[in-house]
């Protein structure tokens, strides 16, 4: 499995959303997008759902959000430790 990192913490809205959508569109079989953000990007989750994407998000002890995104249904996002 190949994990692609996308750190969008320095960008203001709507750039993080635009970058995430573009990166999701480029994902291939077995790839996972690891998005790092200052917020939990709720509008992105609705878009991913409509495009067949899956995601898992969590906030770390420093208040940074980690969003794991996959297109491949075989990828187990819960087992990834990033």
mmCIF file of C-alpha atoms in Angstrom:
data_model
loop_
_atom_site.group_PDB
_atom_site.id
_atom_site.type_symbol
_atom_site.label_atom_id
_atom_site.label_comp_id
_atom_site.label_asym_id
_atom_site.label_seq_id
_atom_site.Cartn_x
_atom_site.Cartn_y
_atom_site.Cartn_z
ATOM 1 C CA UNK A 1 0.000 0.000 0.000
ATOM 2 C CA UNK A 2 1.249 3.432 -0.904
ATOM 3 C CA UNK A 3 0.362 6.402 1.339
ATOM 4 C CA UNK A 4 0.389 9.866 -0.213
ATOM 5 C CA UNK A 5 0.738 12.734 2.235
ATOM 6 C CA UNK A 6 -1.137 15.994 1.718
ATOM 7 C CA UNK A 7 -0.471 18.647 4.364
ATOM 8 C CA UNK A 8 -2.915 21.521 3.906
ATOM 9 C CA UNK A 9 -2.529 23.242 7.281
ATOM 10 C CA UNK A 10 -1.055 26.419 5.787
ATOM 11 C CA UNK A 11 -3.874 26.960 3.287
ATOM 12 C CA UNK A 12 -7.120 28.844 3.761
ATOM 13 C CA UNK A 13 -10.528 27.690 2.547
ATOM 14 C CA UNK A 14 -11.263 26.526 -0.165
ATOM 15 C CA UNK A 15 -7.727 25.468 -1.119
ATOM 16 C CA UNK A 16 -7.569 22.418 1.212
ATOM 17 C CA UNK A 17 -10.862 21.128 -0.179
ATOM 18 C CA UNK A 18 -9.735 21.680 -3.770
ATOM 19 C CA UNK A 19 -6.392 19.955 -3.163
ATOM 20 C CA UNK A 20 -8.058 16.993 -1.455
ATOM 21 C CA UNK A 21 -10.566 16.525 -4.281
ATOM 22 C CA UNK A 22 -7.794 16.649 -6.893
ATOM 23 C CA UNK A 23 -5.629 14.192 -4.927
ATOM 24 C CA UNK A 24 -8.588 11.851 -4.445
ATOM 25 C CA UNK A 25 -9.287 11.883 -8.188
ATOM 26 C CA UNK A 26 -5.686 10.826 -8.845
ATOM 27 C CA UNK A 27 -5.706 7.904 -6.372
ATOM 28 C CA UNK A 28 -5.092 4.504 -7.909
ATOM 29 C CA UNK A 29 -5.802 1.004 -6.651
ATOM 30 C CA UNK A 30 -4.240 0.439 -3.230
ATOM 31 C CA UNK A 31 -3.252 4.054 -2.640
ATOM 32 C CA UNK A 32 -4.296 6.022 0.431
ATOM 33 C CA UNK A 33 -4.330 9.773 0.836
ATOM 34 C CA UNK A 34 -3.199 11.001 4.259
ATOM 35 C CA UNK A 35 -4.495 14.538 4.581
ATOM 36 C CA UNK A 36 -3.233 16.665 7.478
ATOM 37 C CA UNK A 37 -5.491 19.571 8.387
ATOM 38 C CA UNK A 38 -6.258 22.096 11.129
ATOM 39 C CA UNK A 39 -9.950 21.122 10.992
ATOM 40 C CA UNK A 40 -12.119 18.089 10.428
ATOM 41 C CA UNK A 41 -13.202 18.838 6.816
ATOM 42 C CA UNK A 42 -16.872 17.844 6.998
ATOM 43 C CA UNK A 43 -17.807 19.160 3.496
ATOM 44 C CA UNK A 44 -15.110 16.928 2.012
ATOM 45 C CA UNK A 45 -16.700 13.810 3.497
ATOM 46 C CA UNK A 46 -19.991 14.441 1.711
ATOM 47 C CA UNK A 47 -18.156 14.879 -1.599
ATOM 48 C CA UNK A 48 -16.109 11.721 -1.073
ATOM 49 C CA UNK A 49 -19.242 9.726 -0.294
ATOM 50 C CA UNK A 50 -20.878 10.832 -3.526
ATOM 51 C CA UNK A 51 -17.774 9.824 -5.492
ATOM 52 C CA UNK A 52 -17.359 6.381 -3.946
ATOM 53 C CA UNK A 53 -14.613 7.365 -1.553
ATOM 54 C CA UNK A 54 -14.075 6.154 1.969
ATOM 55 C CA UNK A 55 -12.424 7.984 4.835
ATOM 56 C CA UNK A 56 -11.422 7.874 8.459
ATOM 57 C CA UNK A 57 -10.549 10.977 10.455
ATOM 58 C CA UNK A 58 -9.128 11.526 13.900
ATOM 59 C CA UNK A 59 -7.646 14.359 15.908
ATOM 60 C CA UNK A 60 -4.252 13.829 17.527
ATOM 61 C CA UNK A 61 -3.113 15.113 20.930
ATOM 62 C CA UNK A 62 -1.854 18.357 19.305
ATOM 63 C CA UNK A 63 -5.210 19.229 17.767
ATOM 64 C CA UNK A 64 -4.138 18.227 14.264
ATOM 65 C CA UNK A 65 -6.620 16.310 12.147
ATOM 66 C CA UNK A 66 -5.541 13.283 10.135
ATOM 67 C CA UNK A 67 -7.856 12.183 7.359
ATOM 68 C CA UNK A 68 -7.223 8.893 5.585
ATOM 69 C CA UNK A 69 -8.947 8.598 2.227
ATOM 70 C CA UNK A 70 -9.172 5.654 -0.148
ATOM 71 C CA UNK A 71 -10.991 4.838 -3.330
ATOM 72 C CA UNK A 72 -10.151 1.114 -3.181
ATOM 73 C CA UNK A 73 -12.763 -0.778 -1.080
ATOM 74 C CA UNK A 74 -10.141 -3.406 -0.198
ATOM 75 C CA UNK A 75 -8.046 -0.909 1.790
ATOM 76 C CA UNK A 76 -8.612 -1.245 5.541
ATOM 77 C CA UNK A 77 -8.407 2.348 6.769
ATOM 78 C CA UNK A 78 -8.959 1.287 10.386
ATOM 79 C CA UNK A 79 -5.761 -0.752 10.411
ATOM 80 C CA UNK A 80 -3.524 2.059 9.141
ATOM 81 C CA UNK A 81 -1.322 3.674 11.763
ATOM 82 C CA UNK A 82 -0.263 7.082 10.482
#
